[in-house]
């Protein structure tokens, strides 16, 4: 038991050091450098070295007690800054996924609605081009020829860069996650929001671990965007901090999109692979069951069983007095 607690404490210390202290210490170093140099001498390394030497020679830093206090202060300040960045990342994550954008305060809600409208117009134009090319390819196939797939594939990539489904949220990452719900509803009449909590409890441990890792990666990517916003503060008096913030913003945006895509893929895969097992456990059918009319879409769960599962797990409506 002691070895278990020791290993657990070691892992927690490693995560605390890597996620909070080290990024926070780098941020404090940037703040200190910016305070010492300012805009006028922003890249004067010699002046920065002299300032560090002068501080290192001060009597307070030369004593053991002063060094301990300095170390503890730096660790505490670094952790505090790291927690601030994590909180900022949570806010950024909420904005990026925009699951509840229709409940935002009026200025944010109006801006989000405008973005949704613009994205819908762009997506509709791109989707029409893609569908026209698909129809043309089907006609060519019916005539015994094969059309060049390159234009059709390029048109699909253009559409997918806007959204894989008809946009419902103001951001690509939010729509990528929402596309899972849209596809499951269209293909199986399955409400992911209703079924997911119950499905999560019955998923195999390896699947749950993969989904958890993907969700954590998405949160860490959003935290990187949070760091980019924090670097705007020292940019007020030291312009290189703005460059650092821009680099973090570009990298964070790319990571958020990649992580949102991976997370959405795992959500959809888990739902398609294991929803039939949940239905069977609740006595609603067997995996791979076909409806009498033979209209089941591809997948292990029939539409009739999926609808029954959604209705069962959604609960009964409240009584009306």
PDB file of C-alpha atoms in Angstrom:
ATOM      1  CA  UNK A   1       0.000   0.000   0.000  1.00  0.00           C
ATOM      2  CA  UNK A   2       2.882   2.330   0.795  1.00  0.00           C
ATOM      3  CA  UNK A   3       4.436   1.640  -2.586  1.00  0.00           C
ATOM      4  CA  UNK A   4       1.104   2.452  -4.258  1.00  0.00           C
ATOM      5  CA  UNK A   5       0.807   5.804  -2.496  1.00  0.00           C
ATOM      6  CA  UNK A   6       4.437   6.559  -3.266  1.00  0.00           C
ATOM      7  CA  UNK A   7       3.940   5.867  -6.974  1.00  0.00           C
ATOM      8  CA  UNK A   8       0.710   7.870  -7.006  1.00  0.00           C
ATOM      9  CA  UNK A   9       2.417  10.818  -5.320  1.00  0.00           C
ATOM     10  CA  UNK A  10       5.250  10.640  -7.817  1.00  0.00           C
ATOM     11  CA  UNK A  11       2.867  10.733 -10.784  1.00  0.00           C
ATOM     12  CA  UNK A  12       0.906  13.625  -9.289  1.00  0.00           C
ATOM     13  CA  UNK A  13       4.127  15.544  -8.688  1.00  0.00           C
ATOM     14  CA  UNK A  14       5.209  14.933 -12.274  1.00  0.00           C
ATOM     15  CA  UNK A  15       1.884  16.200 -13.629  1.00  0.00           C
ATOM     16  CA  UNK A  16       1.946  19.204 -11.298  1.00  0.00           C
ATOM     17  CA  UNK A  17       5.462  20.019 -12.436  1.00  0.00           C
ATOM     18  CA  UNK A  18       4.851  19.556 -16.169  1.00  0.00           C
ATOM     19  CA  UNK A  19       1.383  21.125 -16.439  1.00  0.00           C
ATOM     20  CA  UNK A  20       1.632  24.009 -13.986  1.00  0.00           C
ATOM     21  CA  UNK A  21       5.085  24.798 -12.616  1.00  0.00           C
ATOM     22  CA  UNK A  22       7.288  24.649 -15.707  1.00  0.00           C
ATOM     23  CA  UNK A  23       4.958  26.650 -18.003  1.00  0.00           C
ATOM     24  CA  UNK A  24       4.317  29.067 -15.150  1.00  0.00           C
ATOM     25  CA  UNK A  25       8.049  29.504 -14.497  1.00  0.00           C
ATOM     26  CA  UNK A  26       8.609  30.259 -18.180  1.00  0.00           C
ATOM     27  CA  UNK A  27       5.817  32.819 -18.054  1.00  0.00           C
ATOM     28  CA  UNK A  28       7.338  34.467 -14.973  1.00  0.00           C
ATOM     29  CA  UNK A  29      10.711  34.569 -16.733  1.00  0.00           C
ATOM     30  CA  UNK A  30       9.111  36.361 -19.680  1.00  0.00           C
ATOM     31  CA  UNK A  31       7.408  38.822 -17.329  1.00  0.00           C
ATOM     32  CA  UNK A  32      10.695  39.483 -15.505  1.00  0.00           C
ATOM     33  CA  UNK A  33      12.622  39.924 -18.742  1.00  0.00           C
ATOM     34  CA  UNK A  34       9.984  42.240 -20.145  1.00  0.00           C
ATOM     35  CA  UNK A  35       9.942  44.316 -16.975  1.00  0.00           C
ATOM     36  CA  UNK A  36      13.738  44.694 -17.088  1.00  0.00           C
ATOM     37  CA  UNK A  37      14.052  45.492 -20.794  1.00  0.00           C
ATOM     38  CA  UNK A  38      10.844  47.187 -21.922  1.00  0.00           C
ATOM     39  CA  UNK A  39      10.026  48.007 -25.542  1.00  0.00           C
ATOM     40  CA  UNK A  40      13.097  50.154 -26.147  1.00  0.00           C
ATOM     41  CA  UNK A  41      15.659  47.445 -25.271  1.00  0.00           C
ATOM     42  CA  UNK A  42      13.477  44.436 -25.973  1.00  0.00           C
ATOM     43  CA  UNK A  43      16.283  42.303 -27.443  1.00  0.00           C
ATOM     44  CA  UNK A  44      19.224  43.632 -25.405  1.00  0.00           C
ATOM     45  CA  UNK A  45      20.566  40.383 -23.975  1.00  0.00           C
ATOM     46  CA  UNK A  46      23.590  42.091 -22.392  1.00  0.00           C
ATOM     47  CA  UNK A  47      21.389  44.359 -20.320  1.00  0.00           C
ATOM     48  CA  UNK A  48      19.295  41.386 -19.193  1.00  0.00           C
ATOM     49  CA  UNK A  49      22.429  39.496 -18.130  1.00  0.00           C
ATOM     50  CA  UNK A  50      23.608  42.503 -16.112  1.00  0.00           C
ATOM     51  CA  UNK A  51      20.238  42.752 -14.360  1.00  0.00           C
ATOM     52  CA  UNK A  52      20.343  39.057 -13.476  1.00  0.00           C
ATOM     53  CA  UNK A  53      23.909  39.372 -12.169  1.00  0.00           C
ATOM     54  CA  UNK A  54      22.985  42.372 -10.038  1.00  0.00           C
ATOM     55  CA  UNK A  55      20.045  40.506  -8.549  1.00  0.00           C
ATOM     56  CA  UNK A  56      22.151  37.399  -7.899  1.00  0.00           C
ATOM     57  CA  UNK A  57      24.687  39.475  -5.933  1.00  0.00           C
ATOM     58  CA  UNK A  58      22.060  40.997  -3.639  1.00  0.00           C
ATOM     59  CA  UNK A  59      22.494  39.993   0.050  1.00  0.00           C
ATOM     60  CA  UNK A  60      18.962  38.576   0.312  1.00  0.00           C
ATOM     61  CA  UNK A  61      19.608  36.002  -2.401  1.00  0.00           C
ATOM     62  CA  UNK A  62      23.046  35.079  -1.068  1.00  0.00           C
ATOM     63  CA  UNK A  63      21.743  33.488   2.143  1.00  0.00           C
ATOM     64  CA  UNK A  64      20.232  30.003   2.438  1.00  0.00           C
ATOM     65  CA  UNK A  65      16.996  31.377   3.857  1.00  0.00           C
ATOM     66  CA  UNK A  66      16.691  33.879   1.039  1.00  0.00           C
ATOM     67  CA  UNK A  67      17.253  31.165  -1.549  1.00  0.00           C
ATOM     68  CA  UNK A  68      14.628  28.922   0.043  1.00  0.00           C
ATOM     69  CA  UNK A  69      12.107  31.753   0.165  1.00  0.00           C
ATOM     70  CA  UNK A  70      12.887  32.658  -3.447  1.00  0.00           C
ATOM     71  CA  UNK A  71      12.452  29.046  -4.598  1.00  0.00           C
ATOM     72  CA  UNK A  72       9.191  28.591  -2.726  1.00  0.00           C
ATOM     73  CA  UNK A  73       7.905  31.935  -4.011  1.00  0.00           C
ATOM     74  CA  UNK A  74       8.758  31.051  -7.602  1.00  0.00           C
ATOM     75  CA  UNK A  75       7.114  27.617  -7.308  1.00  0.00           C
ATOM     76  CA  UNK A  76       3.989  29.075  -5.745  1.00  0.00           C
ATOM     77  CA  UNK A  77       3.742  31.886  -8.285  1.00  0.00           C
ATOM     78  CA  UNK A  78       4.353  29.460 -11.150  1.00  0.00           C
ATOM     79  CA  UNK A  79       1.620  27.127  -9.907  1.00  0.00           C
ATOM     80  CA  UNK A  80      -0.752  30.069  -9.464  1.00  0.00           C
ATOM     81  CA  UNK A  81      -0.097  31.273 -13.011  1.00  0.00           C
ATOM     82  CA  UNK A  82      -0.545  27.704 -14.266  1.00  0.00           C
ATOM     83  CA  UNK A  83      -3.903  27.427 -12.530  1.00  0.00           C
ATOM     84  CA  UNK A  84      -4.902  30.727 -14.071  1.00  0.00           C
ATOM     85  CA  UNK A  85      -3.964  29.415 -17.499  1.00  0.00           C
ATOM     86  CA  UNK A  86      -5.970  26.236 -16.861  1.00  0.00           C
ATOM     87  CA  UNK A  87      -8.990  28.332 -15.935  1.00  0.00           C
ATOM     88  CA  UNK A  88      -8.508  30.456 -19.032  1.00  0.00           C
ATOM     89  CA  UNK A  89      -8.224  27.252 -21.051  1.00  0.00           C
ATOM     90  CA  UNK A  90     -11.553  26.015 -19.682  1.00  0.00           C
ATOM     91  CA  UNK A  91     -13.168  29.256 -20.809  1.00  0.00           C
ATOM     92  CA  UNK A  92     -11.517  28.969 -24.232  1.00  0.00           C
ATOM     93  CA  UNK A  93     -12.688  25.366 -24.500  1.00  0.00           C
ATOM     94  CA  UNK A  94     -16.259  26.412 -23.814  1.00  0.00           C
ATOM     95  CA  UNK A  95     -16.029  29.088 -26.498  1.00  0.00           C
ATOM     96  CA  UNK A  96     -14.346  26.788 -29.015  1.00  0.00           C
ATOM     97  CA  UNK A  97     -16.815  23.920 -28.617  1.00  0.00           C
ATOM     98  CA  UNK A  98     -19.732  26.383 -28.252  1.00  0.00           C
ATOM     99  CA  UNK A  99     -22.200  23.698 -27.233  1.00  0.00           C
ATOM    100  CA  UNK A 100     -24.359  26.253 -25.413  1.00  0.00           C
ATOM    101  CA  UNK A 101     -23.780  29.313 -27.596  1.00  0.00           C
ATOM    102  CA  UNK A 102     -27.516  30.046 -27.786  1.00  0.00           C
ATOM    103  CA  UNK A 103     -27.502  30.749 -24.029  1.00  0.00           C
ATOM    104  CA  UNK A 104     -24.565  33.179 -24.101  1.00  0.00           C
ATOM    105  CA  UNK A 105     -25.024  36.808 -23.136  1.00  0.00           C
ATOM    106  CA  UNK A 106     -26.465  38.918 -26.003  1.00  0.00           C
ATOM    107  CA  UNK A 107     -23.235  40.309 -27.513  1.00  0.00           C
ATOM    108  CA  UNK A 108     -21.600  36.882 -27.620  1.00  0.00           C
ATOM    109  CA  UNK A 109     -24.786  35.183 -28.780  1.00  0.00           C
ATOM    110  CA  UNK A 110     -25.246  37.668 -31.614  1.00  0.00           C
ATOM    111  CA  UNK A 111     -21.646  37.244 -32.762  1.00  0.00           C
ATOM    112  CA  UNK A 112     -21.956  33.450 -32.619  1.00  0.00           C
ATOM    113  CA  UNK A 113     -25.224  33.531 -34.581  1.00  0.00           C
ATOM    114  CA  UNK A 114     -23.548  35.639 -37.242  1.00  0.00           C
ATOM    115  CA  UNK A 115     -20.668  33.166 -37.511  1.00  0.00           C
ATOM    116  CA  UNK A 116     -23.097  30.265 -37.781  1.00  0.00           C
ATOM    117  CA  UNK A 117     -24.949  32.035 -40.592  1.00  0.00           C
ATOM    118  CA  UNK A 118     -21.734  32.749 -42.498  1.00  0.00           C
ATOM    119  CA  UNK A 119     -20.512  29.184 -42.079  1.00  0.00           C
ATOM    120  CA  UNK A 120     -23.861  27.810 -43.244  1.00  0.00           C
ATOM    121  CA  UNK A 121     -23.740  29.886 -46.432  1.00  0.00           C
ATOM    122  CA  UNK A 122     -20.184  28.772 -47.182  1.00  0.00           C
ATOM    123  CA  UNK A 123     -20.989  25.137 -46.405  1.00  0.00           C
ATOM    124  CA  UNK A 124     -24.103  25.132 -48.578  1.00  0.00           C
ATOM    125  CA  UNK A 125     -22.177  26.405 -51.596  1.00  0.00           C
ATOM    126  CA  UNK A 126     -19.380  23.879 -51.086  1.00  0.00           C
ATOM    127  CA  UNK A 127     -21.823  21.014 -50.482  1.00  0.00           C
ATOM    128  CA  UNK A 128     -23.716  21.755 -53.690  1.00  0.00           C
ATOM    129  CA  UNK A 129     -20.504  21.563 -55.697  1.00  0.00           C
ATOM    130  CA  UNK A 130     -19.601  18.270 -54.039  1.00  0.00           C
ATOM    131  CA  UNK A 131     -23.054  16.751 -54.555  1.00  0.00           C
ATOM    132  CA  UNK A 132     -23.118  17.841 -58.205  1.00  0.00           C
ATOM    133  CA  UNK A 133     -19.812  16.074 -58.751  1.00  0.00           C
ATOM    134  CA  UNK A 134     -21.153  12.966 -57.016  1.00  0.00           C
ATOM    135  CA  UNK A 135     -24.197  12.936 -59.291  1.00  0.00           C
ATOM    136  CA  UNK A 136     -21.973  13.380 -62.338  1.00  0.00           C
ATOM    137  CA  UNK A 137     -19.764  10.502 -61.183  1.00  0.00           C
ATOM    138  CA  UNK A 138     -22.817   8.266 -60.711  1.00  0.00           C
ATOM    139  CA  UNK A 139     -24.050   9.083 -64.221  1.00  0.00           C
ATOM    140  CA  UNK A 140     -20.647   8.305 -65.683  1.00  0.00           C
ATOM    141  CA  UNK A 141     -20.608   4.992 -63.838  1.00  0.00           C
ATOM    142  CA  UNK A 142     -24.070   4.157 -65.189  1.00  0.00           C
ATOM    143  CA  UNK A 143     -22.790   4.809 -68.724  1.00  0.00           C
ATOM    144  CA  UNK A 144     -19.873   2.438 -68.180  1.00  0.00           C
ATOM    145  CA  UNK A 145     -17.166   5.058 -67.695  1.00  0.00           C
ATOM    146  CA  UNK A 146     -15.373   6.291 -64.604  1.00  0.00           C
ATOM    147  CA  UNK A 147     -15.022  10.001 -63.898  1.00  0.00           C
ATOM    148  CA  UNK A 148     -11.820  11.386 -62.463  1.00  0.00           C
ATOM    149  CA  UNK A 149     -12.284  11.262 -58.645  1.00  0.00           C
ATOM    150  CA  UNK A 150      -9.775  14.060 -57.947  1.00  0.00           C
ATOM    151  CA  UNK A 151     -12.221  16.996 -58.389  1.00  0.00           C
ATOM    152  CA  UNK A 152     -14.836  15.214 -56.272  1.00  0.00           C
ATOM    153  CA  UNK A 153     -12.338  14.499 -53.495  1.00  0.00           C
ATOM    154  CA  UNK A 154     -11.095  18.095 -53.586  1.00  0.00           C
ATOM    155  CA  UNK A 155     -14.685  19.342 -53.345  1.00  0.00           C
ATOM    156  CA  UNK A 156     -15.294  17.117 -50.317  1.00  0.00           C
ATOM    157  CA  UNK A 157     -12.168  18.419 -48.586  1.00  0.00           C
ATOM    158  CA  UNK A 158     -13.348  21.969 -49.232  1.00  0.00           C
ATOM    159  CA  UNK A 159     -16.697  21.161 -47.662  1.00  0.00           C
ATOM    160  CA  UNK A 160     -15.128  19.298 -44.723  1.00  0.00           C
ATOM    161  CA  UNK A 161     -12.851  22.234 -43.952  1.00  0.00           C
ATOM    162  CA  UNK A 162     -16.023  24.197 -43.225  1.00  0.00           C
ATOM    163  CA  UNK A 163     -17.858  21.338 -41.551  1.00  0.00           C
ATOM    164  CA  UNK A 164     -18.599  17.676 -42.088  1.00  0.00           C
ATOM    165  CA  UNK A 165     -22.285  18.346 -41.427  1.00  0.00           C
ATOM    166  CA  UNK A 166     -24.555  21.362 -41.850  1.00  0.00           C
ATOM    167  CA  UNK A 167     -23.069  23.897 -39.404  1.00  0.00           C
ATOM    168  CA  UNK A 168     -24.876  24.317 -36.096  1.00  0.00           C
ATOM    169  CA  UNK A 169     -22.097  25.981 -34.088  1.00  0.00           C
ATOM    170  CA  UNK A 170     -19.863  28.994 -34.731  1.00  0.00           C
ATOM    171  CA  UNK A 171     -16.580  27.033 -34.804  1.00  0.00           C
ATOM    172  CA  UNK A 172     -15.213  24.105 -36.781  1.00  0.00           C
ATOM    173  CA  UNK A 173     -14.231  22.177 -33.653  1.00  0.00           C
ATOM    174  CA  UNK A 174     -17.681  22.590 -32.124  1.00  0.00           C
ATOM    175  CA  UNK A 175     -19.338  21.413 -35.317  1.00  0.00           C
ATOM    176  CA  UNK A 176     -16.926  18.469 -35.550  1.00  0.00           C
ATOM    177  CA  UNK A 177     -18.112  17.170 -32.195  1.00  0.00           C
ATOM    178  CA  UNK A 178     -21.728  17.991 -33.013  1.00  0.00           C
ATOM    179  CA  UNK A 179     -21.426  16.087 -36.313  1.00  0.00           C
ATOM    180  CA  UNK A 180     -21.330  12.861 -34.304  1.00  0.00           C
ATOM    181  CA  UNK A 181     -24.768  13.611 -32.865  1.00  0.00           C
ATOM    182  CA  UNK A 182     -26.120  14.581 -36.288  1.00  0.00           C
ATOM    183  CA  UNK A 183     -24.878  11.419 -37.993  1.00  0.00           C
ATOM    184  CA  UNK A 184     -26.108   9.057 -35.281  1.00  0.00           C
ATOM    185  CA  UNK A 185     -29.511  10.735 -35.355  1.00  0.00           C
ATOM    186  CA  UNK A 186     -29.704  10.468 -39.163  1.00  0.00           C
ATOM    187  CA  UNK A 187     -28.352   6.924 -39.484  1.00  0.00           C
ATOM    188  CA  UNK A 188     -29.839   5.268 -36.391  1.00  0.00           C
ATOM    189  CA  UNK A 189     -32.335   7.745 -34.855  1.00  0.00           C
ATOM    190  CA  UNK A 190     -30.118   7.566 -31.773  1.00  0.00           C
ATOM    191  CA  UNK A 191     -29.786  10.569 -29.434  1.00  0.00           C
ATOM    192  CA  UNK A 192     -26.177  10.573 -28.283  1.00  0.00           C
ATOM    193  CA  UNK A 193     -26.818  13.148 -25.553  1.00  0.00           C
ATOM    194  CA  UNK A 194     -29.454  10.861 -24.024  1.00  0.00           C
ATOM    195  CA  UNK A 195     -27.661   7.549 -24.425  1.00  0.00           C
ATOM    196  CA  UNK A 196     -24.055   8.545 -23.726  1.00  0.00           C
ATOM    197  CA  UNK A 197     -24.083   8.575 -19.876  1.00  0.00           C
ATOM    198  CA  UNK A 198     -25.480   5.041 -19.821  1.00  0.00           C
ATOM    199  CA  UNK A 199     -23.263   3.909 -22.657  1.00  0.00           C
ATOM    200  CA  UNK A 200     -20.194   5.263 -20.861  1.00  0.00           C
ATOM    201  CA  UNK A 201     -20.878   3.049 -17.839  1.00  0.00           C
ATOM    202  CA  UNK A 202     -21.001  -0.077 -20.003  1.00  0.00           C
ATOM    203  CA  UNK A 203     -18.053   0.599 -22.316  1.00  0.00           C
ATOM    204  CA  UNK A 204     -15.044  -1.738 -22.067  1.00  0.00           C
ATOM    205  CA  UNK A 205     -12.167  -0.295 -20.081  1.00  0.00           C
ATOM    206  CA  UNK A 206      -9.785   0.070 -23.093  1.00  0.00           C
ATOM    207  CA  UNK A 207     -12.438   2.072 -24.969  1.00  0.00           C
ATOM    208  CA  UNK A 208     -13.102   4.301 -21.972  1.00  0.00           C
ATOM    209  CA  UNK A 209      -9.364   4.882 -21.567  1.00  0.00           C
ATOM    210  CA  UNK A 210      -9.000   5.960 -25.201  1.00  0.00           C
ATOM    211  CA  UNK A 211     -11.954   8.346 -24.988  1.00  0.00           C
ATOM    212  CA  UNK A 212     -10.628   9.785 -21.720  1.00  0.00           C
ATOM    213  CA  UNK A 213      -7.191  10.352 -23.222  1.00  0.00           C
ATOM    214  CA  UNK A 214      -8.702  12.084 -26.261  1.00  0.00           C
ATOM    215  CA  UNK A 215     -10.842  14.308 -24.039  1.00  0.00           C
ATOM    216  CA  UNK A 216      -7.838  15.209 -21.893  1.00  0.00           C
ATOM    217  CA  UNK A 217      -5.797  16.049 -24.985  1.00  0.00           C
ATOM    218  CA  UNK A 218      -8.558  18.413 -26.115  1.00  0.00           C
ATOM    219  CA  UNK A 219      -8.524  20.172 -22.732  1.00  0.00           C
ATOM    220  CA  UNK A 220      -4.732  20.534 -22.825  1.00  0.00           C
ATOM    221  CA  UNK A 221      -4.903  21.984 -26.317  1.00  0.00           C
ATOM    222  CA  UNK A 222      -7.464  24.531 -25.118  1.00  0.00           C
ATOM    223  CA  UNK A 223      -5.164  25.334 -22.179  1.00  0.00           C
ATOM    224  CA  UNK A 224      -2.448  26.170 -24.710  1.00  0.00           C
ATOM    225  CA  UNK A 225      -4.784  28.788 -26.169  1.00  0.00           C
ATOM    226  CA  UNK A 226      -5.296  30.031 -22.635  1.00  0.00           C
ATOM    227  CA  UNK A 227      -1.544  30.519 -22.281  1.00  0.00           C
ATOM    228  CA  UNK A 228      -1.495  32.471 -25.535  1.00  0.00           C
ATOM    229  CA  UNK A 229      -4.023  34.907 -24.049  1.00  0.00           C
ATOM    230  CA  UNK A 230      -2.002  35.305 -20.862  1.00  0.00           C
ATOM    231  CA  UNK A 231       1.059  36.280 -22.887  1.00  0.00           C
ATOM    232  CA  UNK A 232      -0.823  39.350 -24.075  1.00  0.00           C
ATOM    233  CA  UNK A 233      -0.350  40.840 -20.596  1.00  0.00           C
ATOM    234  CA  UNK A 234       3.470  41.181 -20.671  1.00  0.00           C
ATOM    235  CA  UNK A 235       3.174  42.206 -24.336  1.00  0.00           C
ATOM    236  CA  UNK A 236       1.927  45.562 -23.042  1.00  0.00           C
ATOM    237  CA  UNK A 237       5.460  46.478 -21.914  1.00  0.00           C
ATOM    238  CA  UNK A 238       7.589  43.938 -23.879  1.00  0.00           C
ATOM    239  CA  UNK A 239       6.618  43.326 -27.502  1.00  0.00           C
ATOM    240  CA  UNK A 240       8.372  39.903 -27.971  1.00  0.00           C
ATOM    241  CA  UNK A 241       5.763  38.454 -25.606  1.00  0.00           C
ATOM    242  CA  UNK A 242       3.173  39.147 -28.302  1.00  0.00           C
ATOM    243  CA  UNK A 243       5.159  36.973 -30.713  1.00  0.00           C
ATOM    244  CA  UNK A 244       5.210  34.163 -28.157  1.00  0.00           C
ATOM    245  CA  UNK A 245       1.462  34.523 -27.727  1.00  0.00           C
ATOM    246  CA  UNK A 246       0.887  34.411 -31.487  1.00  0.00           C
ATOM    247  CA  UNK A 247       2.968  31.247 -31.865  1.00  0.00           C
ATOM    248  CA  UNK A 248       1.087  29.588 -29.008  1.00  0.00           C
ATOM    249  CA  UNK A 249      -2.234  30.661 -30.532  1.00  0.00           C
ATOM    250  CA  UNK A 250      -1.374  29.153 -33.942  1.00  0.00           C
ATOM    251  CA  UNK A 251      -0.106  25.911 -32.430  1.00  0.00           C
ATOM    252  CA  UNK A 252      -3.002  25.740 -29.982  1.00  0.00           C
ATOM    253  CA  UNK A 253      -5.598  26.259 -32.698  1.00  0.00           C
ATOM    254  CA  UNK A 254      -4.116  23.443 -34.795  1.00  0.00           C
ATOM    255  CA  UNK A 255      -3.973  21.155 -31.767  1.00  0.00           C
ATOM    256  CA  UNK A 256      -7.558  21.941 -30.768  1.00  0.00           C
ATOM    257  CA  UNK A 257      -8.804  21.055 -34.250  1.00  0.00           C
ATOM    258  CA  UNK A 258      -6.797  17.810 -34.350  1.00  0.00           C
ATOM    259  CA  UNK A 259      -7.859  16.823 -30.849  1.00  0.00           C
ATOM    260  CA  UNK A 260     -11.513  17.653 -31.524  1.00  0.00           C
ATOM    261  CA  UNK A 261     -11.390  15.487 -34.642  1.00  0.00           C
ATOM    262  CA  UNK A 262      -9.816  12.563 -32.731  1.00  0.00           C
ATOM    263  CA  UNK A 263     -12.284  12.921 -29.874  1.00  0.00           C
ATOM    264  CA  UNK A 264     -15.254  13.010 -32.254  1.00  0.00           C
ATOM    265  CA  UNK A 265     -14.006   9.922 -34.107  1.00  0.00           C
ATOM    266  CA  UNK A 266     -13.737   7.978 -30.855  1.00  0.00           C
ATOM    267  CA  UNK A 267     -17.164   9.125 -29.673  1.00  0.00           C
ATOM    268  CA  UNK A 268     -18.791   7.988 -32.895  1.00  0.00           C
ATOM    269  CA  UNK A 269     -16.883   4.711 -32.975  1.00  0.00           C
ATOM    270  CA  UNK A 270     -17.806   3.905 -29.374  1.00  0.00           C
ATOM    271  CA  UNK A 271     -21.468   4.707 -29.973  1.00  0.00           C
ATOM    272  CA  UNK A 272     -21.704   2.682 -33.173  1.00  0.00           C
ATOM    273  CA  UNK A 273     -19.822  -0.315 -31.778  1.00  0.00           C
ATOM    274  CA  UNK A 274     -21.418  -0.587 -28.341  1.00  0.00           C
ATOM    275  CA  UNK A 275     -24.928   0.910 -28.481  1.00  0.00           C
ATOM    276  CA  UNK A 276     -26.366  -2.436 -29.557  1.00  0.00           C
ATOM    277  CA  UNK A 277     -24.785  -4.078 -26.523  1.00  0.00           C
ATOM    278  CA  UNK A 278     -26.420  -1.505 -24.253  1.00  0.00           C
ATOM    279  CA  UNK A 279     -29.770  -2.103 -25.933  1.00  0.00           C
ATOM    280  CA  UNK A 280     -29.376  -5.861 -25.524  1.00  0.00           C
ATOM    281  CA  UNK A 281     -28.487  -5.425 -21.849  1.00  0.00           C
ATOM    282  CA  UNK A 282     -31.733  -3.492 -21.382  1.00  0.00           C
ATOM    283  CA  UNK A 283     -33.726  -6.131 -23.229  1.00  0.00           C
ATOM    284  CA  UNK A 284     -34.457  -4.011 -26.273  1.00  0.00           C
ATOM    285  CA  UNK A 285     -33.064  -6.261 -28.967  1.00  0.00           C
ATOM    286  CA  UNK A 286     -30.036  -8.130 -30.117  1.00  0.00           C
ATOM    287  CA  UNK A 287     -26.860  -6.738 -31.671  1.00  0.00           C
ATOM    288  CA  UNK A 288     -27.311  -6.606 -35.433  1.00  0.00           C
ATOM    289  CA  UNK A 289     -31.079  -6.919 -35.284  1.00  0.00           C
ATOM    290  CA  UNK A 290     -32.880  -6.061 -38.511  1.00  0.00           C
ATOM    291  CA  UNK A 291     -36.337  -4.463 -38.619  1.00  0.00           C
ATOM    292  CA  UNK A 292     -39.115  -6.334 -40.465  1.00  0.00           C
ATOM    293  CA  UNK A 293     -39.065  -4.030 -43.481  1.00  0.00           C
ATOM    294  CA  UNK A 294     -35.324  -4.540 -43.995  1.00  0.00           C
ATOM    295  CA  UNK A 295     -34.590  -0.805 -43.909  1.00  0.00           C
ATOM    296  CA  UNK A 296     -31.807  -0.902 -41.322  1.00  0.00           C
ATOM    297  CA  UNK A 297     -28.894   1.411 -42.090  1.00  0.00           C
ATOM    298  CA  UNK A 298     -25.323   0.132 -41.942  1.00  0.00           C
ATOM    299  CA  UNK A 299     -24.257  -0.554 -38.379  1.00  0.00           C
ATOM    300  CA  UNK A 300     -24.911  -2.930 -35.504  1.00  0.00           C
ATOM    301  CA  UNK A 301     -28.077  -1.215 -34.260  1.00  0.00           C
ATOM    302  CA  UNK A 302     -31.424  -1.053 -36.033  1.00  0.00           C
ATOM    303  CA  UNK A 303     -33.381   2.181 -36.145  1.00  0.00           C
ATOM    304  CA  UNK A 304     -36.313   0.697 -34.248  1.00  0.00           C
ATOM    305  CA  UNK A 305     -34.102  -0.487 -31.410  1.00  0.00           C
ATOM    306  CA  UNK A 306     -32.195   2.836 -31.349  1.00  0.00           C
ATOM    307  CA  UNK A 307     -35.439   4.792 -31.104  1.00  0.00           C
ATOM    308  CA  UNK A 308     -36.644   2.533 -28.307  1.00  0.00           C
ATOM    309  CA  UNK A 309     -33.337   2.949 -26.498  1.00  0.00           C
ATOM    310  CA  UNK A 310     -33.516   6.745 -26.753  1.00  0.00           C
ATOM    311  CA  UNK A 311     -37.102   6.818 -25.504  1.00  0.00           C
ATOM    312  CA  UNK A 312     -36.353   4.462 -22.616  1.00  0.00           C
ATOM    313  CA  UNK A 313     -33.254   6.306 -21.394  1.00  0.00           C
ATOM    314  CA  UNK A 314     -34.808   9.721 -21.973  1.00  0.00           C
ATOM    315  CA  UNK A 315     -37.340   9.025 -19.249  1.00  0.00           C
ATOM    316  CA  UNK A 316     -41.001   9.899 -19.142  1.00  0.00           C
ATOM    317  CA  UNK A 317     -42.167  13.514 -19.409  1.00  0.00           C
ATOM    318  CA  UNK A 318     -43.183  15.343 -16.238  1.00  0.00           C
ATOM    319  CA  UNK A 319     -46.862  15.266 -15.365  1.00  0.00           C
ATOM    320  CA  UNK A 320     -48.899  18.335 -16.275  1.00  0.00           C
ATOM    321  CA  UNK A 321     -51.063  19.553 -13.389  1.00  0.00           C
TER     322      UNK A 321
END
